[in-house]
CSV table of C-alpha atoms in Angstrom, one decimal:
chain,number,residue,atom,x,y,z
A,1,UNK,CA,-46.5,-28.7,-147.6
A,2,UNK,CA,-42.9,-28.9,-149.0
A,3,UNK,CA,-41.1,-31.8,-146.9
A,4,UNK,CA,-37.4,-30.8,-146.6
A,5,UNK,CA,-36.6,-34.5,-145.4
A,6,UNK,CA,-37.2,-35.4,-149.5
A,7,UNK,CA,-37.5,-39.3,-148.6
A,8,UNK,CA,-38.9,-41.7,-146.0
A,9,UNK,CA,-35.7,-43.8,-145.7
A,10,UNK,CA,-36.8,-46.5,-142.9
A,11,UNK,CA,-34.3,-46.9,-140.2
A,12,UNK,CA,-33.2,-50.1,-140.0
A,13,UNK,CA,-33.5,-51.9,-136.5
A,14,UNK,CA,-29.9,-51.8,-134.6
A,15,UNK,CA,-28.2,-55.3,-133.8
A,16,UNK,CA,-26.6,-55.9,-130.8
A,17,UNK,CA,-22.9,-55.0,-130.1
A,18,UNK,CA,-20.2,-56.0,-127.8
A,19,UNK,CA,-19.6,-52.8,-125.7
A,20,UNK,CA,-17.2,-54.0,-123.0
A,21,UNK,CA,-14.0,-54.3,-124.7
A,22,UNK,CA,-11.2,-51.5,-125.2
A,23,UNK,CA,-11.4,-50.1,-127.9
A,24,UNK,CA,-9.1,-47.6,-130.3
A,25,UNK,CA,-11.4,-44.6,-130.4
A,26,UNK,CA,-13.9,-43.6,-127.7
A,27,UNK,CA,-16.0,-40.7,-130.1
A,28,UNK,CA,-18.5,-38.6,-127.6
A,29,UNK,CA,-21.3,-37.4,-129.9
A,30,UNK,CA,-22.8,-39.9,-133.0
A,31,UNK,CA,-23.9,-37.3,-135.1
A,32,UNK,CA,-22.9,-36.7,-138.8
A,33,UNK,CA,-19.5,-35.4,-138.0
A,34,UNK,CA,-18.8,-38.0,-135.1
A,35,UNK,CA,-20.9,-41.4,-137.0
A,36,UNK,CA,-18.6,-40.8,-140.7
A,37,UNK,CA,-16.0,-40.8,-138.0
A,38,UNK,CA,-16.6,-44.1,-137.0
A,39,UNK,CA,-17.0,-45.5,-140.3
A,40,UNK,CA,-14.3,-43.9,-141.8
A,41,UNK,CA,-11.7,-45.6,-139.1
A,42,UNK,CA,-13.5,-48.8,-139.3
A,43,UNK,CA,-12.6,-49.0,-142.8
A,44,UNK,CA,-9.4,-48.5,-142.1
A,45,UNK,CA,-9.3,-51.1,-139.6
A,46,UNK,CA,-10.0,-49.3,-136.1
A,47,UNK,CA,-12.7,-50.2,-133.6
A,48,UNK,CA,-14.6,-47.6,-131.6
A,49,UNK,CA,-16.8,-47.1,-129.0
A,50,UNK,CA,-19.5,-44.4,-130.2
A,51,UNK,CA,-21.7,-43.0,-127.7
A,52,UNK,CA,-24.7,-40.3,-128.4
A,53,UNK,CA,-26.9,-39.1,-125.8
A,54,UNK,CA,-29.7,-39.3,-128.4
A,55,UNK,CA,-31.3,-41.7,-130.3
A,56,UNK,CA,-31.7,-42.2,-133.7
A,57,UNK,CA,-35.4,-42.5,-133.6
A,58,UNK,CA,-35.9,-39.2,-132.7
A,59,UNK,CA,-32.8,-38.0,-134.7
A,60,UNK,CA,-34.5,-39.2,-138.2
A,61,UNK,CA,-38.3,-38.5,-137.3
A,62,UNK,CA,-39.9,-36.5,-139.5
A,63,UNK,CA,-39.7,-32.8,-138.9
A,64,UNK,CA,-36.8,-32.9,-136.3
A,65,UNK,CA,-34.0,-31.5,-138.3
A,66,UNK,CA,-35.2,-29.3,-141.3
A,67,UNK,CA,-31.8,-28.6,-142.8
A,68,UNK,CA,-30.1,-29.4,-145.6
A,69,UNK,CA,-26.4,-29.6,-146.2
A,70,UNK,CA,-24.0,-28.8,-149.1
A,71,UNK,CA,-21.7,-31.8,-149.3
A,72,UNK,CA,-18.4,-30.4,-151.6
A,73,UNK,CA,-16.4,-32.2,-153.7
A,74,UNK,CA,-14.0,-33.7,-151.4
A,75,UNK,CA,-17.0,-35.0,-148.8
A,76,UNK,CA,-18.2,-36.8,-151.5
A,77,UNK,CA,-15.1,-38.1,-152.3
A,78,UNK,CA,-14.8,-39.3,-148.7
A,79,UNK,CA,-18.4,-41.2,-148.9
A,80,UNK,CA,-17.2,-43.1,-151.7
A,81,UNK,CA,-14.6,-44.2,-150.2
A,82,UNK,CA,-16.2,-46.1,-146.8
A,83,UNK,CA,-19.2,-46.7,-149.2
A,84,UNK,CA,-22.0,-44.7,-148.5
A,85,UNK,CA,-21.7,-43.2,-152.1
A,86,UNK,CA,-24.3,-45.8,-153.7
A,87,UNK,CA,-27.1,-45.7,-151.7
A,88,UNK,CA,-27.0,-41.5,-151.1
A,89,UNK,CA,-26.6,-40.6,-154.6
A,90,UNK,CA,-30.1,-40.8,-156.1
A,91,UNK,CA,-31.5,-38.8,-152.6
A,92,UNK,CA,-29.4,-35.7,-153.2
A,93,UNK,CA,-29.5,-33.2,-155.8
A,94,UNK,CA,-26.4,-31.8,-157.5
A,95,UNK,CA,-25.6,-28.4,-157.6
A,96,UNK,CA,-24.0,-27.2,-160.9
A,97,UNK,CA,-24.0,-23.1,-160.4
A,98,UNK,CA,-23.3,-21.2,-157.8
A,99,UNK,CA,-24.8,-17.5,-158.2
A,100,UNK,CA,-23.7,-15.2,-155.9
A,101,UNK,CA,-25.4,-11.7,-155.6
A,102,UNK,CA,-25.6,-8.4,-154.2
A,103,UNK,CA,-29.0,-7.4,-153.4
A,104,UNK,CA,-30.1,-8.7,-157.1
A,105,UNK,CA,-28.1,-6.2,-158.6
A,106,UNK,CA,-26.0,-6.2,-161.2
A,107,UNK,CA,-22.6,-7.7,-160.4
A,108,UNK,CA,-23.1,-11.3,-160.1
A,109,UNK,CA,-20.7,-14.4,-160.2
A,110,UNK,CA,-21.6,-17.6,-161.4
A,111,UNK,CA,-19.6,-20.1,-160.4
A,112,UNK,CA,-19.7,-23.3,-162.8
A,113,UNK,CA,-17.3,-26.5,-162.8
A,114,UNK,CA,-15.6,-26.9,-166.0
A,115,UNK,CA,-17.0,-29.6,-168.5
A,116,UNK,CA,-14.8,-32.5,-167.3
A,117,UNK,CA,-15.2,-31.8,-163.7
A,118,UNK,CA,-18.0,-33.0,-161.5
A,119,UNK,CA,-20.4,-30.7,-160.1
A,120,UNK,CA,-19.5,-28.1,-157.2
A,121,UNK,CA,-21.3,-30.3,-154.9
A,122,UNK,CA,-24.8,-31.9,-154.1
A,123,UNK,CA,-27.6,-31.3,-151.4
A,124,UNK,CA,-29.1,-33.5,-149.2
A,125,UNK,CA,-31.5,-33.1,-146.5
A,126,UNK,CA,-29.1,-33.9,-143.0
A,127,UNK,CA,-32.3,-36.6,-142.2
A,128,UNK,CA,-31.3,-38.4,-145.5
A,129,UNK,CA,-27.5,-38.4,-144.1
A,130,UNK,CA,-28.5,-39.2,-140.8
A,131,UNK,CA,-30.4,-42.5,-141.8
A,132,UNK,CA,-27.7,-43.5,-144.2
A,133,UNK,CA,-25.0,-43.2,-141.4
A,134,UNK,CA,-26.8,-44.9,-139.1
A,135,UNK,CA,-27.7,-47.6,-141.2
A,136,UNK,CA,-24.3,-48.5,-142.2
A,137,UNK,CA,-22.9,-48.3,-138.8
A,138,UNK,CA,-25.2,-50.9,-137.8
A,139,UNK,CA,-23.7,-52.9,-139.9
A,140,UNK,CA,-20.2,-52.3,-139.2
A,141,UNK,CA,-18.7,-54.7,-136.3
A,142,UNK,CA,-16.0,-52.3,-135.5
A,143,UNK,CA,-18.3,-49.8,-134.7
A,144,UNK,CA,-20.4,-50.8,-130.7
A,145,UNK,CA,-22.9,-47.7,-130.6
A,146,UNK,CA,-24.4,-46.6,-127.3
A,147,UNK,CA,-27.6,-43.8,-128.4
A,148,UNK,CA,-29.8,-42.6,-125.4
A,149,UNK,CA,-26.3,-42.6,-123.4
A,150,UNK,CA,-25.1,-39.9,-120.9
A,151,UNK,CA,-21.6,-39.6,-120.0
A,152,UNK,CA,-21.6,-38.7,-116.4
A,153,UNK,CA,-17.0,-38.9,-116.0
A,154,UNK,CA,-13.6,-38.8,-118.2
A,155,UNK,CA,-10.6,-40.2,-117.8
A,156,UNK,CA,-7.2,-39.6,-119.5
A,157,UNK,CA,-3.8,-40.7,-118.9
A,158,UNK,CA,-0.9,-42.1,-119.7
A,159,UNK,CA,-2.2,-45.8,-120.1
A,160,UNK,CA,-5.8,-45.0,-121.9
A,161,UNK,CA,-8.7,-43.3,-121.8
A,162,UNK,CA,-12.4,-43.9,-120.9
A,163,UNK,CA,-15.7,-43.1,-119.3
A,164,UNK,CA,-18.1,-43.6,-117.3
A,165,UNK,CA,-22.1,-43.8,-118.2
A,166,UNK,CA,-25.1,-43.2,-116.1
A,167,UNK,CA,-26.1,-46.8,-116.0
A,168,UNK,CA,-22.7,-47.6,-114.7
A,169,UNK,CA,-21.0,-48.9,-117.8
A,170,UNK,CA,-17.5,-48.2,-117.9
A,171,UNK,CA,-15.9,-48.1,-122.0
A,172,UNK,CA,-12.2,-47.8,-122.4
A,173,UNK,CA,-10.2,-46.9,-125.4
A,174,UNK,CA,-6.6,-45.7,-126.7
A,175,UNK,CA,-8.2,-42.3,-127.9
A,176,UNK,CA,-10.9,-40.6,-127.1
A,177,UNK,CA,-12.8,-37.6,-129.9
A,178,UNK,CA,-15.0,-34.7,-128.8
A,179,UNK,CA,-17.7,-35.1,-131.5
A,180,UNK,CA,-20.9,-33.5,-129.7
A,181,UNK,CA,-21.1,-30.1,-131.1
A,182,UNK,CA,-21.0,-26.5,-130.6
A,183,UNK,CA,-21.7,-27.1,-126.8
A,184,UNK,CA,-19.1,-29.7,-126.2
A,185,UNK,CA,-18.9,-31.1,-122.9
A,186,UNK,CA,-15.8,-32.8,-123.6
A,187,UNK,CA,-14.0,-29.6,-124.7
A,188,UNK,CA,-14.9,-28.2,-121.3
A,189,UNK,CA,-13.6,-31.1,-119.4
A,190,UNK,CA,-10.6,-31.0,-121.1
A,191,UNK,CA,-10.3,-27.4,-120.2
A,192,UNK,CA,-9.8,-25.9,-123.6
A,193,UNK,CA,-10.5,-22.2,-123.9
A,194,UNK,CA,-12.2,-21.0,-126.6
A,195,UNK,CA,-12.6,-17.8,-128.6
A,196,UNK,CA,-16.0,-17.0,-129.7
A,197,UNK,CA,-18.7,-14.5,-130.1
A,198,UNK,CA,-22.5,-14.1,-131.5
A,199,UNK,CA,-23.4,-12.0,-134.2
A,200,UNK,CA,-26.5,-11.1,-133.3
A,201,UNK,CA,-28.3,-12.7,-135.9
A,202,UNK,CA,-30.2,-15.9,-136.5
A,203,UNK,CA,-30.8,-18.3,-139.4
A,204,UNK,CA,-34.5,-19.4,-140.1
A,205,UNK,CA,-34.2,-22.6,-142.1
A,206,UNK,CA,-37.6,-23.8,-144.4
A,207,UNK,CA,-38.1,-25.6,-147.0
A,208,UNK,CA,-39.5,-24.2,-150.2
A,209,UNK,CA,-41.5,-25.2,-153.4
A,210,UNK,CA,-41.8,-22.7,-156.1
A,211,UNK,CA,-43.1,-22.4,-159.7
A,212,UNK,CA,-40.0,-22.5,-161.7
A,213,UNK,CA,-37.0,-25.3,-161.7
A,214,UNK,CA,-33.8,-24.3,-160.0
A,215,UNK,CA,-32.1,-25.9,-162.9
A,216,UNK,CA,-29.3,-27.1,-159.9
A,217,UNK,CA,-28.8,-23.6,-159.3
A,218,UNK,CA,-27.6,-22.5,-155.6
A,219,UNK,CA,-28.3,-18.7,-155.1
A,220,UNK,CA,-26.5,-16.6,-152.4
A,221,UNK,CA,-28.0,-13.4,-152.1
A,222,UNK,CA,-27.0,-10.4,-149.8
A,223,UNK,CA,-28.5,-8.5,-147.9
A,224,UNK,CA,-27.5,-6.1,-145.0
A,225,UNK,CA,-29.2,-8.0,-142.6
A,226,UNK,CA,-27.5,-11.1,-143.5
A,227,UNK,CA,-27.2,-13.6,-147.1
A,228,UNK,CA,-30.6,-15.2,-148.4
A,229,UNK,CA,-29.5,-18.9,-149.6
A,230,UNK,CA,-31.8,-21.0,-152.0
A,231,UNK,CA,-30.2,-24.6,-152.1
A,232,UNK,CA,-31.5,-26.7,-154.8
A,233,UNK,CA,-33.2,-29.8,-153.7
A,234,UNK,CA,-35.0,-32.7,-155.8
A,235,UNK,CA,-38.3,-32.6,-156.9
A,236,UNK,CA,-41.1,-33.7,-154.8
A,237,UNK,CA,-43.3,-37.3,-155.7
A,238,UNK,CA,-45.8,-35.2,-157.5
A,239,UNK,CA,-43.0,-33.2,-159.7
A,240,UNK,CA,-43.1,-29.7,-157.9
A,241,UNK,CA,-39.8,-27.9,-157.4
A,242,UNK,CA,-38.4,-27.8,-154.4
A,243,UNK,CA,-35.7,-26.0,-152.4
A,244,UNK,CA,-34.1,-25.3,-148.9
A,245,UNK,CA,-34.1,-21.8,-147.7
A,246,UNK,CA,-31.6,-20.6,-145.3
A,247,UNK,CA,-32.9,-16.8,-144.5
A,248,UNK,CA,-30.2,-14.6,-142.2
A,249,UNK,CA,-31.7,-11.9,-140.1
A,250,UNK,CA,-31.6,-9.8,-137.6
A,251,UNK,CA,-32.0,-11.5,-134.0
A,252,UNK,CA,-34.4,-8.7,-133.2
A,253,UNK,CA,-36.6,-9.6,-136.2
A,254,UNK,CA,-36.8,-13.4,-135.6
A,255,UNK,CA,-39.5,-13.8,-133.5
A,256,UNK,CA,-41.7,-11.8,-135.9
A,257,UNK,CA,-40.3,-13.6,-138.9
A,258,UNK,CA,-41.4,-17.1,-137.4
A,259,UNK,CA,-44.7,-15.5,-136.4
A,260,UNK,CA,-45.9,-14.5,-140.0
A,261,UNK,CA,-48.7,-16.7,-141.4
A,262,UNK,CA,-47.4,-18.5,-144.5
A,263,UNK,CA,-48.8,-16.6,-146.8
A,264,UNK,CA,-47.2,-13.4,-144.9
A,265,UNK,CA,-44.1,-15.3,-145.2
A,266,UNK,CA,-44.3,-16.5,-148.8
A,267,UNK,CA,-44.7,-12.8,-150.0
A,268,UNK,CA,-41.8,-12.1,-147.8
A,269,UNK,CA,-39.4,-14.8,-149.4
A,270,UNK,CA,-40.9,-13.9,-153.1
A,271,UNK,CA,-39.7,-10.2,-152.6
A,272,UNK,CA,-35.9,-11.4,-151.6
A,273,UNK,CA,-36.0,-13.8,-154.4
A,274,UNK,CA,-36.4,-11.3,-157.1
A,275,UNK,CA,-38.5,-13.6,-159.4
A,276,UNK,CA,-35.3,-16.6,-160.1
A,277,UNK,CA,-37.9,-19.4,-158.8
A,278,UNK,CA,-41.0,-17.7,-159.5
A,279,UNK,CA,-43.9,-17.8,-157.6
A,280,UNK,CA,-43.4,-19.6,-154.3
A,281,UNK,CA,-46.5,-22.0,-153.7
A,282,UNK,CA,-45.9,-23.5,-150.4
A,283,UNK,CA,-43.4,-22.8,-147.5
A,284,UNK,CA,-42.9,-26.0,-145.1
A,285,UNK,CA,-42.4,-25.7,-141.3
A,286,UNK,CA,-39.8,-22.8,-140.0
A,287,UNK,CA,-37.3,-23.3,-137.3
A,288,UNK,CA,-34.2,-20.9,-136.4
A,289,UNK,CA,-31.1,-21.3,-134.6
A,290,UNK,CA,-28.9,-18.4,-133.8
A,291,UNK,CA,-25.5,-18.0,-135.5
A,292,UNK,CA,-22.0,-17.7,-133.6
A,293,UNK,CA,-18.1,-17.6,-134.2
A,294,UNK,CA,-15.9,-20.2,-132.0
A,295,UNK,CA,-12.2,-21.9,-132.6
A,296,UNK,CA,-10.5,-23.2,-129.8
A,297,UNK,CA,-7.3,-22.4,-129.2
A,298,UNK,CA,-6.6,-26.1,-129.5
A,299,UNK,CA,-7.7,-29.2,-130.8
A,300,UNK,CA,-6.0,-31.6,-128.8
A,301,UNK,CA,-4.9,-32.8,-125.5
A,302,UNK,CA,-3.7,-35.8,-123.8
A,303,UNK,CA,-5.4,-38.9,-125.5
A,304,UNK,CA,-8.1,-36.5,-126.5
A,305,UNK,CA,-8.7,-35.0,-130.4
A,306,UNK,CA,-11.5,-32.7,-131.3
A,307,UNK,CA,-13.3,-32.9,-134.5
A,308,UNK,CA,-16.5,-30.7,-136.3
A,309,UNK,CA,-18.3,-28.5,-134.1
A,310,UNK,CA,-16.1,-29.1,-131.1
A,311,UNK,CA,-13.3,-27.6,-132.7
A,312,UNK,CA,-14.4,-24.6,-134.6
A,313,UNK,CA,-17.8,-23.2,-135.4
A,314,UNK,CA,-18.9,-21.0,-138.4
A,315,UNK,CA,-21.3,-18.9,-139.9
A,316,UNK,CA,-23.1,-20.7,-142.5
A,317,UNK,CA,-22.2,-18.2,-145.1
A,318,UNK,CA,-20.0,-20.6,-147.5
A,319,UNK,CA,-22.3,-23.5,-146.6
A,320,UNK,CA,-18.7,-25.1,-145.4
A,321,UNK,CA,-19.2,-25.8,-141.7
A,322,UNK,CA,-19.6,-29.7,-141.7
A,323,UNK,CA,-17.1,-30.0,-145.1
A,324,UNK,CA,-14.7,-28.4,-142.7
A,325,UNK,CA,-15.3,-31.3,-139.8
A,326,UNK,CA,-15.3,-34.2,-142.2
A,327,UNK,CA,-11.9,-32.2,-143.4
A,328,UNK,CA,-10.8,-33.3,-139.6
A,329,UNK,CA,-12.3,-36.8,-140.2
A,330,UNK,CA,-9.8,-37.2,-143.1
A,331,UNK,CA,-7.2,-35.9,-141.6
A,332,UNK,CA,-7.2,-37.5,-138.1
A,333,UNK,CA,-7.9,-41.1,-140.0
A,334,UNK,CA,-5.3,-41.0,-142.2
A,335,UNK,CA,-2.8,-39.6,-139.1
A,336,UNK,CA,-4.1,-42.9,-137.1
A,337,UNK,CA,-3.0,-44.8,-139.7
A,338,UNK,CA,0.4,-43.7,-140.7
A,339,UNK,CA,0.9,-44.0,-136.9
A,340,UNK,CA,0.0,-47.4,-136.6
A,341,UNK,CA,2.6,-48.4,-139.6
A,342,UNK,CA,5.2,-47.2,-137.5
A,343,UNK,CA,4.1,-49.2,-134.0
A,344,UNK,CA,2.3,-45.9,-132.5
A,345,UNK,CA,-1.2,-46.4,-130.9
A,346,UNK,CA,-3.6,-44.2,-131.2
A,347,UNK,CA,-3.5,-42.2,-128.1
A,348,UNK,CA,0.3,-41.5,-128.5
A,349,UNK,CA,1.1,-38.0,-128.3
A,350,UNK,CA,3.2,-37.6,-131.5
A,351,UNK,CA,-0.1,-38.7,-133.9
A,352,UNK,CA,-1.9,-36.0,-131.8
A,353,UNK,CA,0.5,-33.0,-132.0
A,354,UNK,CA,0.9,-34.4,-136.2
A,355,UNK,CA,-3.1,-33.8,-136.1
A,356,UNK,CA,-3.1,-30.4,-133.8
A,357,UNK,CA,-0.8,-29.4,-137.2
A,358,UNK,CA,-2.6,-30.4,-140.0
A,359,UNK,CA,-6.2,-29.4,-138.9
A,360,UNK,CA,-5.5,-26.3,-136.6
A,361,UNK,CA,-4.4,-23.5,-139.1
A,362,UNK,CA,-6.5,-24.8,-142.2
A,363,UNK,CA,-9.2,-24.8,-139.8
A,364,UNK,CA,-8.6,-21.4,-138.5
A,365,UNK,CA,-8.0,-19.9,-141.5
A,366,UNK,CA,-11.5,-21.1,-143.2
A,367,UNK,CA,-13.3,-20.1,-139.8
A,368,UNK,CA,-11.8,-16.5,-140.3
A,369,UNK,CA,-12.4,-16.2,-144.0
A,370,UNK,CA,-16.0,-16.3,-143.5
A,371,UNK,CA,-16.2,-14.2,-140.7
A,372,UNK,CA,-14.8,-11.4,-142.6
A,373,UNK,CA,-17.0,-12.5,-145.3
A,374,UNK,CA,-19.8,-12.2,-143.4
A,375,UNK,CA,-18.8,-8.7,-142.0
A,376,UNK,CA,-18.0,-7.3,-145.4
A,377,UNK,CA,-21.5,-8.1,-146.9
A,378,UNK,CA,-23.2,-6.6,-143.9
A,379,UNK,CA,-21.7,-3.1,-144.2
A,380,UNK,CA,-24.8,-1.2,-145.1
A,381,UNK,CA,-25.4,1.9,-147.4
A,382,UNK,CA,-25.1,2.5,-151.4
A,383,UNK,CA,-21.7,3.1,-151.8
A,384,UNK,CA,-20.7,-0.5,-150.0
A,385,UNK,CA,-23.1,-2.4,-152.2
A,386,UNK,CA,-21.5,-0.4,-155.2
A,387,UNK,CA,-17.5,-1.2,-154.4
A,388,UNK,CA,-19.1,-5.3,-153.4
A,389,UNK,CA,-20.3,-5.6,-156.9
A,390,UNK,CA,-17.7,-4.0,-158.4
A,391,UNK,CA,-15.4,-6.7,-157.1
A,392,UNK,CA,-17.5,-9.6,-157.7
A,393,UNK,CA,-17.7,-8.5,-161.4
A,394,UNK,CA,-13.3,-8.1,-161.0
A,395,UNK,CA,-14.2,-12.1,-160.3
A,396,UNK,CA,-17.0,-12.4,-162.6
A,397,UNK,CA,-14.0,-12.1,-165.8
A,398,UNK,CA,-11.3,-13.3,-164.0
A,399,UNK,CA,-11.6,-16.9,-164.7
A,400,UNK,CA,-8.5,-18.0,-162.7
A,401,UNK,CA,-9.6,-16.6,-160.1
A,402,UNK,CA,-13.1,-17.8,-160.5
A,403,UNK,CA,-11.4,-21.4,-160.4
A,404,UNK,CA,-9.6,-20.6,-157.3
A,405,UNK,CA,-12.8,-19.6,-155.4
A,406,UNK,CA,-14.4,-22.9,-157.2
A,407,UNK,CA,-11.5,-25.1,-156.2
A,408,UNK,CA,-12.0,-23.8,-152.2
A,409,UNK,CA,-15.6,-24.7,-152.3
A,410,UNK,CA,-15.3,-27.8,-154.0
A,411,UNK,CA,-12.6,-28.5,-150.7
A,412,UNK,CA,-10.0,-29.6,-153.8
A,413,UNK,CA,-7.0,-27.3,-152.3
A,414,UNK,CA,-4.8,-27.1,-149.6
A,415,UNK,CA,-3.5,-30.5,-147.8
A,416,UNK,CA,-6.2,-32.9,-148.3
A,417,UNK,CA,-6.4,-36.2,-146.9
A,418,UNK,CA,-5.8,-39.6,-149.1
A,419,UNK,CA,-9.8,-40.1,-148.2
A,420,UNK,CA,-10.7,-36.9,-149.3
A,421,UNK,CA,-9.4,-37.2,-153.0
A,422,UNK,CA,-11.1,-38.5,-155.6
């Protein structure tokens, strides 16, 4: 079986940290968004409480977490920067093209860095960023980390914020972040409305090998139902290629799609591929998880910023959703920073509503380019499929315009944060 996880990285052993003192962020939720958080202030300087009902043991076990993520250009830029670039670099594999396709018809784009730029990006299995994450916030002292915690009460005012656990501890801080996710429980407490919807369809995520090298190749193939993503991943100990499959489709057809045998399900996958891998020889273990549209209508409020997931959720379409939260991690680090030059703490309301500014549009305007994305492949029938790949060749020998669309995955445009450039 194919193991998506690439790696047994060990987990190294926590120490013990000082969790009593106030602190200058309070981040609800230590996942990947909310942990590069913490490590990103820290190297700046700022202390934080982090607190994750989880734990990491069960985070990083083997088989919990099947995905992989696309970390762009910028990400990796950002990694670098509070040193996690070393140690993750030989565990992920780059990705050099991206082909985009309707139905494997004719029509495609290729996407392809010029010769003195890096690649468009590089995979890794979230289990391999989970352990590096961890690891390096256990050595960080400016980072005290309570897993296996449940936050049972807020508090926000004028003076600081805090909360309360369920064994009774009490942690303070100047600022506190909503880092837990689609679901969060801080955004609700806060009372933040949200827009959002479900569009009725479901990702099943597994992990793939197959009889031909992707040669770094990511493909994104539409379909009606939904895209077909192959994202390249390294080759296994015994040298077979590997890759992560990210299948869209219908929520009614799910529960059949996870109940095919694997060999049921290999045929399947073989006849959206269209040949580009060959023959796929073993499919690992299938999970799903249904896709949604949120953005909240803000991402602030008193002493309280919202990062990742919390903030805006997106269809996994351009592979950008947590590029677009560690986007937030740049930007709300670097705002924390140019306030403290001038005397501001970081709960003060003018780094806040400086933040709410930066993030909030770019934010919203990513989260509604995929939707419509997402909509426009879906429209079914001949003639929609004809004017799609009509377009994408208009793209295909437009190389401007080719570089544009390159430049937005890559997360090189717009107004980046000083941690997100190279």
């Amino acid at each position: 079986m194919p193991n998506l996880e690439m790696n047994n990285v060990p987990l190294r052993a926590a120490r013990d940290a000082p969790m009593s003192e106030t602190r200058d962020l309070l981040i609800i939720g230590g996942g990947l968004t909310g942990m590069t958080l913490a490590l990103a202030a820290a190297s700046r300087g700022f202390t934080s409480h982090v607190i994750d009902r989880a734990v990491p043991e069960d985070l990083t076990a083997e088989g919990f977490d099947g995905r992989a993520t696309a970390i762009s250009t910028a990400s990796w830029n950002l990694f670098t920067k509070i040193g996690l670039a070393d140690t993750l670099e030989p565990l992920g594999s780059p990705i050099d093209t991206i082909a985009v396709t309707d139905q494997m018809k004719p029509g495609r784009i290729d996407f392809q860095p010029e010769p003195h730029e890096s690649s468009l990006g590089r995979m890794f299995a979230n289990r391999t960023l989970r352990v590096t994450l961890f690891d390096a916030a256990r050595d960080e002292d400016k980072i005290a980390w309570q897993s296996g915690a449940e936050v049972v009460s807020r508090t926000r005012g004028e003076f600081g914020c805090g909360v309360t656990l369920a064994d009774g501890q009490e942690l303070k801080a100047s600022l506190m972040v909503g880092a837990e996710g689609r679901g969060s429980p801080t955004r609700e407490d806060a009372g933040i409305s949200v827009a959002k919807w479900q569009y009725d369809h479901r990702a099943i995520i597994a992990g793939l090998t197959h009889e031909k090298s992707h040669e770094n190749v990511a493909w994104e193939i539409f379909y009606p139902d939904g895209p077909f993503a192959l994202l390249p991943l390294l080759d296994d100990a015994d040298g077979n290629h590997r890759s992560a499959l990210v299948w869209t489709v219908d929520e009614a057809d799910a529960a059949g799609m996870l109940a095919l045998g694997d060999r049921a399900f290999q045929a399947e996958a073989e006849k959206q591929m269209g040949g580009v891998l060959g023959a796929v020889t073993s499919v690992g273990p299938r999970s799903s998880y249904p896709l949604g549209f949120h953005h909240t209508a803000r991402i602030t409020a008193e002493r309280l910023a919202l990062i990742g997931d919390s903030a805006h959720g997106i269809h996994p379409i351009a592979g950008q959703g947590l590029n677009l939260g560690l986007r937030d991690v740049g930007a709300l680090v670097e705002v924390l920073e140019d306030a403290r030059l001038i005397g501001l703490e970081p709960g003060d309301a003018q780094l806040l509503e400086r933040y709410e500014q930066w993030r909030g549009l770019d934010a919203f305007t990513v989260a509604l380019a995929t939707d419509g994305l997402t909509r426009l492949f879906g429209v079914p029938g001949k003639a929609a499929s004809a004017i799609r790949r009509f377009g994408m060749a208009g793209v295909q020998r437009a190389p401007a315009l080719k570089s544009w669309f390159m430049d937005e995955a890559r997360g090189v445009t717009g107004d980046r944060p000083s941690l997100l450039k190279a």
